[in-house]
Short mmCIF file of C-alpha atoms in Angstrom, two decimals:
data_model
loop_
_atom_site.label_atom_id
_atom_site.label_comp_id
_atom_site.label_asym_id
_atom_site.label_seq_id
_atom_site.Cartn_x
_atom_site.Cartn_y
_atom_site.Cartn_z
CA MET U 1 -5.99 -15.40 -5.92
CA GLU U 2 -7.62 -12.09 -4.96
CA ALA U 3 -4.24 -10.62 -3.96
CA LEU U 4 -2.83 -11.22 -7.44
CA ARG U 5 -5.17 -8.65 -8.99
CA HIS U 6 -6.50 -6.55 -6.12
CA ASN U 7 -5.52 -4.62 -3.01
CA LEU U 8 -6.63 -6.88 -0.17
CA PHE U 9 -7.40 -4.02 2.20
CA TYR U 10 -9.48 -1.89 -0.18
CA ASN U 11 -11.03 -4.39 -2.59
CA LYS U 12 -14.84 -4.34 -2.41
CA LYS U 13 -14.78 -2.25 0.77
CA ILE U 14 -17.38 0.37 1.60
CA PHE U 15 -17.69 2.42 4.79
CA ILE U 16 -20.90 4.11 5.88
CA ASP U 17 -20.62 6.41 8.90
CA GLY U 18 -23.29 7.09 11.53
CA GLU U 19 -24.80 9.86 9.39
CA GLY U 20 -25.09 7.55 6.37
CA THR U 21 -22.22 9.15 4.43
CA ILE U 22 -20.46 6.70 2.11
CA TYR U 23 -16.66 6.43 1.91
CA ASN U 24 -14.13 3.94 0.54
CA ASP U 25 -12.78 3.40 4.06
CA VAL U 26 -13.00 4.85 7.56
CA ASN U 27 -9.63 6.62 7.07
CA LEU U 28 -10.47 8.29 3.74
CA THR U 29 -12.25 11.63 3.50
CA LYS U 30 -13.74 11.73 0.00
CA GLU U 31 -17.51 11.33 0.22
CA PHE U 32 -19.56 9.33 -2.31
CA GLY U 33 -23.06 10.34 -1.31
CA ASN U 34 -25.39 9.22 1.44
CA ILE U 35 -26.94 5.79 1.88
CA THR U 36 -30.39 7.41 2.18
CA GLN U 37 -30.03 8.89 -1.32
CA ILE U 38 -28.41 5.97 -3.14
CA ASN U 39 -30.77 3.56 -4.86
CA ASP U 40 -28.16 1.28 -6.38
CA LEU U 41 -24.99 0.35 -4.47
CA LYS U 42 -23.95 -1.80 -7.43
CA ALA U 43 -23.61 1.37 -9.51
CA LEU U 44 -21.29 2.78 -6.85
CA SER U 45 -19.16 -0.37 -7.06
CA GLU U 46 -18.84 0.23 -10.81
CA ASN U 47 -17.76 3.87 -10.33
CA ALA U 48 -14.06 4.05 -11.29
CA ASP U 49 -13.51 6.99 -8.92
CA PHE U 50 -14.75 4.86 -6.02
CA THR U 51 -12.95 1.64 -6.97
CA TRP U 52 -9.62 2.77 -8.50
CA HIS U 53 -7.51 1.54 -5.57
CA TRP U 54 -9.27 -1.83 -5.49
CA HIS U 55 -7.27 -2.80 -8.57
CA ILE U 56 -3.76 -1.96 -7.35
CA PRO U 57 -2.25 -5.16 -5.97
CA LYS U 58 0.84 -5.02 -3.76
CA THR U 59 2.87 -6.32 -6.71
CA GLU U 60 2.44 -2.89 -8.35
CA ILE U 61 3.56 -0.83 -5.33
CA ASP U 62 7.26 0.03 -5.02
CA ILE U 63 8.32 -1.49 -1.71
CA CYS U 64 5.45 -3.95 -1.37
CA LYS U 65 6.37 -5.84 -4.54
CA HIS U 66 9.56 -7.00 -2.77
CA CYS U 67 7.78 -8.09 0.42
CA GLU U 68 7.21 -11.72 1.29
CA PHE U 69 3.89 -10.72 2.92
CA ARG U 70 2.48 -8.99 -0.19
CA TYR U 71 -0.18 -11.64 -0.85
CA LEU U 72 -1.65 -11.50 2.65
CA CYS U 73 -1.05 -7.88 3.66
CA LEU U 74 -3.97 -5.81 4.93
CA ASP U 75 -2.06 -2.51 4.97
CA SER U 76 -4.43 0.47 4.95
CA ARG U 77 -2.03 3.00 3.41
CA VAL U 78 -3.44 4.42 0.18
CA PRO U 79 -1.18 3.82 -2.86
CA ILE U 80 -0.23 6.99 -4.72
CA LYS U 81 0.47 7.04 -8.46
CA ARG U 82 3.77 8.62 -9.44
CA GLU U 83 3.62 10.91 -12.48
CA SER U 84 6.42 8.94 -14.12
CA GLY U 85 4.61 5.65 -13.42
CA GLY U 86 4.39 3.16 -10.60
CA TYR U 87 2.85 3.45 -7.15
CA TYR U 88 4.35 4.35 -3.79
CA HIS U 89 3.26 5.10 -0.22
CA GLU U 90 3.96 8.39 1.56
CA LEU U 91 4.48 6.66 4.90
CA GLU U 92 6.97 3.86 5.40
CA CYS U 93 5.62 0.47 6.41
CA ASN U 94 6.46 -1.00 9.83
CA TYR U 95 8.24 -3.83 8.03
CA ASN U 96 11.36 -3.52 5.89
CA PRO U 97 11.31 -6.39 3.37
CA PHE U 98 14.86 -5.68 2.19
CA ILE U 99 16.29 -6.78 5.56
CA CYS U 100 13.35 -8.85 6.87
CA LYS U 101 12.98 -6.76 10.03
CA TRP U 102 10.03 -5.13 11.80
CA LYS U 103 10.22 -1.64 13.28
CA GLY U 104 11.21 -2.03 16.93
CA GLU U 105 13.12 -5.25 16.24
CA ASN U 106 16.88 -5.38 16.98
CA GLU U 107 18.96 -4.04 14.09
CA TYR U 108 15.93 -2.63 12.26
CA LEU U 109 16.87 -0.02 9.67
CA THR U 110 14.68 2.35 7.67
CA LEU U 111 14.46 2.16 3.90
CA LYS U 112 16.66 5.23 3.60
CA GLU U 113 19.28 3.64 5.86
CA VAL U 114 19.48 0.57 3.61
CA GLY U 115 19.67 2.62 0.40
CA VAL U 116 16.06 2.44 -0.82
CA VAL U 117 14.19 5.56 -1.94
CA SER U 118 10.50 5.53 -2.85
CA ASN U 119 8.68 8.82 -3.22
CA SER U 120 6.79 10.99 -5.71
CA GLU U 121 9.97 11.64 -7.69
CA GLU U 122 11.77 8.30 -7.84
CA TYR U 123 12.18 4.68 -6.88
CA THR U 124 15.78 3.57 -6.47
CA ILE U 125 17.56 0.71 -4.75
CA ASP U 126 21.27 0.77 -3.90
CA TYR U 127 21.90 -2.96 -4.33
CA GLU U 128 25.54 -2.78 -3.21
CA LYS U 129 24.60 -1.05 0.05
CA LEU U 130 21.79 -3.54 0.58
CA LYS U 131 24.13 -6.48 0.01
CA THR U 132 26.64 -5.10 2.52
CA ILE U 133 23.95 -4.48 5.16
CA ASN U 134 22.41 -7.93 4.71
CA ASN U 135 25.84 -9.55 5.01
CA ILE U 136 26.34 -7.71 8.31
CA LEU U 137 22.85 -8.60 9.58
CA TRP U 138 22.60 -12.17 8.37
CA GLY U 139 26.12 -13.24 7.39
CA SER U 140 27.35 -14.02 3.90
#
């Protein structure tokens, strides 16, 4: 149920480094104070700037919403909001849900190679190209 409304990787996560500095995650750089100076961690968990990505489930992210693993994925890539709406990731996932193949697997193709574009400007899917590629990979 959590995955329906939240990002499983980021939801309710807090990282405190060896110096006591508070972050959303070990890979993120924005600081939210120091544990020695915070009296109320609950207030931090109610800070929209700290929790914004908690509330972006995979069903709201371009490629992820098509993935069969979206409700159990612990992907640490930070979703980015497109000015025209929707969320995307800058880096491509190691799994391509449009052809059900992992990077490194035989016949793996990138999103671009299968006709899918997801970036700050657009989100497009070339369904005809995808259909042709899937027929080649998996038969008709």
